[in-house]
């Protein structure tokens, strides 16, 4: 299937489903985060294998699931003990595996728990607790999460088209040769624009200061995440 039809088909089915899950929240959004986390972690571990590392797939993924569960349902004593046991197990199991570099194997396993799980966990935390920092408006937490996704999409779109048209200075040539400083600046502007519109249209009665902070964080961190993904793939020669 060609790229454009695939993207259109994904958008037609994926966007309504994503909106439904975000508005429902609770177990629905938790389930989405778990699925994306497991897929992303599995992909990262496969990239690590391309570099000669041998991560502990199942122990790492199980640790991530416990962490996400604790964010959604609270950290109990038994859950904390289970997470601690898994961390100890990862180190102990590596000693008995005696397969390749123990430093690389353990490091890649722990990296999979941090990236992408911890960052997706932060998004899960925001969906569950955004109402504590936002004005008391109906569905404010859901609209806030949607705004983050929209701002990331607008950021990528602005960065791509402005970079293609006006990009002259490379942002990080070794990691992503096609990205430019001009495109990155346009991406941050696009992310800011989303939160400015959120403020102007009064979808959520946020302050201008809050809009600027959210726009900058989304525009900068979102592009950094994209660079990190490109960096990992290029390092594993799958770019």
PDB file of C-alpha atoms in Angstrom, residues 56-67 78-94 106 109-110 113:
ATOM      1  CA  UNK A  56      15.543  -9.202  28.587  1.00  0.00           C
ATOM      2  CA  UNK A  57      12.331  -8.682  26.626  1.00  0.00           C
ATOM      3  CA  UNK A  58       9.782 -10.137  29.009  1.00  0.00           C
ATOM      4  CA  UNK A  59      11.250  -8.924  32.306  1.00  0.00           C
ATOM      5  CA  UNK A  60      11.567  -5.413  30.882  1.00  0.00           C
ATOM      6  CA  UNK A  61       8.031  -5.317  29.476  1.00  0.00           C
ATOM      7  CA  UNK A  62       6.544  -6.765  32.660  1.00  0.00           C
ATOM      8  CA  UNK A  63       8.345  -4.083  34.688  1.00  0.00           C
ATOM      9  CA  UNK A  64       6.855  -1.424  32.414  1.00  0.00           C
ATOM     10  CA  UNK A  65       3.370  -2.855  32.779  1.00  0.00           C
ATOM     11  CA  UNK A  66       3.667  -2.751  36.566  1.00  0.00           C
ATOM     12  CA  UNK A  67       4.829   0.875  36.398  1.00  0.00           C
ATOM     13  CA  UNK A  78       2.698  -5.402  46.889  1.00  0.00           C
ATOM     14  CA  UNK A  79       3.131  -3.606  43.587  1.00  0.00           C
ATOM     15  CA  UNK A  80       6.221  -1.765  44.832  1.00  0.00           C
ATOM     16  CA  UNK A  81       7.648  -5.083  46.032  1.00  0.00           C
ATOM     17  CA  UNK A  82       6.928  -6.660  42.635  1.00  0.00           C
ATOM     18  CA  UNK A  83       8.694  -3.837  40.780  1.00  0.00           C
ATOM     19  CA  UNK A  84      11.679  -4.060  43.127  1.00  0.00           C
ATOM     20  CA  UNK A  85      11.796  -7.832  42.634  1.00  0.00           C
ATOM     21  CA  UNK A  86      11.789  -7.418  38.844  1.00  0.00           C
ATOM     22  CA  UNK A  87      14.643  -4.911  38.999  1.00  0.00           C
ATOM     23  CA  UNK A  88      16.687  -7.323  41.124  1.00  0.00           C
ATOM     24  CA  UNK A  89      15.695 -10.185  38.820  1.00  0.00           C
ATOM     25  CA  UNK A  90      16.971  -8.306  35.750  1.00  0.00           C
ATOM     26  CA  UNK A  91      20.406  -7.891  37.317  1.00  0.00           C
ATOM     27  CA  UNK A  92      20.536 -11.395  38.766  1.00  0.00           C
ATOM     28  CA  UNK A  93      19.308 -13.078  35.586  1.00  0.00           C
ATOM     29  CA  UNK A  94      21.985 -11.301  33.560  1.00  0.00           C
ATOM     30  CA  UNK A 106      21.196  -4.698  31.334  1.00  0.00           C
ATOM     31  CA  UNK A 109      16.708  -3.612  29.184  1.00  0.00           C
ATOM     32  CA  UNK A 110      16.466  -0.660  31.580  1.00  0.00           C
ATOM     33  CA  UNK A 113      11.612   0.733  30.728  1.00  0.00           C
TER      34      UNK A 113
END
